[in-house]
Short mmCIF file of C-alpha atoms in Angstrom, two decimals:
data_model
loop_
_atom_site.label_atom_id
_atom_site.label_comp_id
_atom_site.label_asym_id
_atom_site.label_seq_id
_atom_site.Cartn_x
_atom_site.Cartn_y
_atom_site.Cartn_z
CA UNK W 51 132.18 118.36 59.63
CA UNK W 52 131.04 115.60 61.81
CA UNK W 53 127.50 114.48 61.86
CA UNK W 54 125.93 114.12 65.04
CA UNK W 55 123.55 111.01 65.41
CA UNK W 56 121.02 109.48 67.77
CA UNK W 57 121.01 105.72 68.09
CA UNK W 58 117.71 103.97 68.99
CA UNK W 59 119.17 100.65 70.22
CA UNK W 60 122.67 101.16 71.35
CA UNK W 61 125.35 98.33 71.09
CA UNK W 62 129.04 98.03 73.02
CA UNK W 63 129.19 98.80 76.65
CA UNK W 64 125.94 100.52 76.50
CA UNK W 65 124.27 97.51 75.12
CA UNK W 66 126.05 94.89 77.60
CA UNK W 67 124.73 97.06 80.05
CA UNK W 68 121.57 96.80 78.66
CA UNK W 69 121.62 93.10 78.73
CA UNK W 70 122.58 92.78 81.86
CA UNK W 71 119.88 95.33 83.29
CA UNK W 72 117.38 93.31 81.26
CA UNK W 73 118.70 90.08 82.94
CA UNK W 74 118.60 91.51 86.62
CA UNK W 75 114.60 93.00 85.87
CA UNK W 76 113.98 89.46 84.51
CA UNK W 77 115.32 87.82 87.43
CA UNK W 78 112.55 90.43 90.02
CA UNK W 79 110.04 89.51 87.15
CA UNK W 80 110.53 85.66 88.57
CA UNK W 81 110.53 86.56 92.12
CA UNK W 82 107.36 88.90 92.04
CA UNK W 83 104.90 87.67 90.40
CA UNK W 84 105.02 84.60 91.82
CA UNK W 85 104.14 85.96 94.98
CA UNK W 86 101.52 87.94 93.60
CA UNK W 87 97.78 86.22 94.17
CA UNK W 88 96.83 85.06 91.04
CA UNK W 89 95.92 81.17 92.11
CA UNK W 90 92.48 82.10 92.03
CA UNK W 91 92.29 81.38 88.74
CA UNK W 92 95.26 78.32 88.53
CA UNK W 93 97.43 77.21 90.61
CA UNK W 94 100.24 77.42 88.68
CA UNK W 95 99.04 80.94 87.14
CA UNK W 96 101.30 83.12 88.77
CA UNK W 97 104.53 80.36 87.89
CA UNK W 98 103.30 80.97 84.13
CA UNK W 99 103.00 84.49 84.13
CA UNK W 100 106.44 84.87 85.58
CA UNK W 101 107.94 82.69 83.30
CA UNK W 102 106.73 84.79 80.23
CA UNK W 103 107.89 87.82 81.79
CA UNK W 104 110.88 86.15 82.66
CA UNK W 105 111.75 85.39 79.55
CA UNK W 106 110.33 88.21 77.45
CA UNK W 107 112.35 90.70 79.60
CA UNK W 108 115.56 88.15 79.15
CA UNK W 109 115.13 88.01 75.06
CA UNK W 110 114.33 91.77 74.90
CA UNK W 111 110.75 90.86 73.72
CA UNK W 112 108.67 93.85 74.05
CA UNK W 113 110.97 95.35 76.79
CA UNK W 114 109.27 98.69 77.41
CA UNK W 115 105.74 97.21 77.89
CA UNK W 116 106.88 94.27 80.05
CA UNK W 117 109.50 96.90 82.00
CA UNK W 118 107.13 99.05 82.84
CA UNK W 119 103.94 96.38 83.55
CA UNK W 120 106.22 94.73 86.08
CA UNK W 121 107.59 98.46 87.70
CA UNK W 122 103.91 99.00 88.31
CA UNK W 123 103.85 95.48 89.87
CA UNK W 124 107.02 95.78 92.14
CA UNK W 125 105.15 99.21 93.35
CA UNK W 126 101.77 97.33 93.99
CA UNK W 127 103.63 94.73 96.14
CA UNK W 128 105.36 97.63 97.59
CA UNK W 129 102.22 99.09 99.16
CA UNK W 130 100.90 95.18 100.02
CA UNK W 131 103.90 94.39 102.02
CA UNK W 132 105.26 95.49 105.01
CA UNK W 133 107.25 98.54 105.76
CA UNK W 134 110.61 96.32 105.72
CA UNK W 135 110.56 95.19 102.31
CA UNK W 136 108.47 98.25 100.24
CA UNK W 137 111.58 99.96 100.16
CA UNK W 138 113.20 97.11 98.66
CA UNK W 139 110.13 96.64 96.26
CA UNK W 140 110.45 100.44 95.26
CA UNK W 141 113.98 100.26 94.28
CA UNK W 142 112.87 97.15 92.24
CA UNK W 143 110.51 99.68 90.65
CA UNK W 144 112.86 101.96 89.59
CA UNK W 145 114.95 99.42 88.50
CA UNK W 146 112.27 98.24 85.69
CA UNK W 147 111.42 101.83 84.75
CA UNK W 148 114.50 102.78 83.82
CA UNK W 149 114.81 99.39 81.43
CA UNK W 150 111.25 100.84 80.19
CA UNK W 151 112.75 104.07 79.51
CA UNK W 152 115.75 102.67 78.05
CA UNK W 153 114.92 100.47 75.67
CA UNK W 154 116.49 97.17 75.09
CA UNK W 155 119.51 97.58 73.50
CA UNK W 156 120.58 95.74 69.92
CA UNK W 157 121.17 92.78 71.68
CA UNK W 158 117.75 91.92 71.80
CA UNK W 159 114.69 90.29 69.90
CA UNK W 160 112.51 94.32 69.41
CA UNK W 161 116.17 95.23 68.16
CA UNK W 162 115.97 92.47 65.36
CA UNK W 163 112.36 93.00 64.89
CA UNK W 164 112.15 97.31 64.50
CA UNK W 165 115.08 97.32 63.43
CA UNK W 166 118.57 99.08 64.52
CA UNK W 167 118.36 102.02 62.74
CA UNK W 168 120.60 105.07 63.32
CA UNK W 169 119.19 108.67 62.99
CA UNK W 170 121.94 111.22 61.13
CA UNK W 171 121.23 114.76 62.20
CA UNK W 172 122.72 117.22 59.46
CA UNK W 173 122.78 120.56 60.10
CA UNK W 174 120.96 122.30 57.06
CA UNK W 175 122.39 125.34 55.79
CA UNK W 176 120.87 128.54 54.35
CA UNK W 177 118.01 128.18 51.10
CA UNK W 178 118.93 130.16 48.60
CA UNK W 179 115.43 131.06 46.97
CA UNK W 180 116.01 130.14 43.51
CA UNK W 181 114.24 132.37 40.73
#
């Protein structure tokens, strides 16, 4: 009988794909938040924070959190902008929730860190009550 299992942080196509997504929300991550008004407090502030994100999203560093930090960003900007680029901004969104919801893959740093562990679901068969 074949076992059926559930993997956490998937590798092959599934985790090139991952990659790549991870790479392409890393890539908005630069080209937000540098647009976002945060020289009040530096003037390079907002290069800095995209740089992190940048390259936390690129190493798979705390993916989820950073995905979904930088979803709620793109959405933010959406509404700030005008009309002609919030639907651009949304789409951005959904890009970096769906990373969030993902997960980064086994290519990545959280994979190395947690740990790629793979969940075997057996199918249990009748107790016998034993006297």
């Amino acid at each position: 009988m074949m076992a059926r299992f559930l993997a956490r942080y998937p590798d092959g196509a599934a985790g090139i794909a991952l990659v790549l997504l991870r790479l392409a929300c890393a890539w908005i991550a630069l080209l937000l938040i540098a647009r976002l008004p945060l020289s009040r407090f530096s003037p390079n502030a907002s290069l800095v924070v995209s740089a992190a994100f940048a390259l936390a999203l690129a190493l798979g560093c705390g993916t989820r959190i950073v995905a979904f930090v930088l979803a709620a960003a793109a959405i933010a900007s959406a509404f700030m902008t005008g009309t002609d680029s919030a639907l651009t901004m949304i789409a951005r969104a959904c890009g970096c929730a769906a990373l969030g919801l993902l997960g980064p893959g086994a290519y990545s740093i959280d994979a190395i860190v947690f740990g790629r562990r793979v969940i075997r679901l057996e199918p249990r068969g009748p107790e016998i009550p034993q006297r």
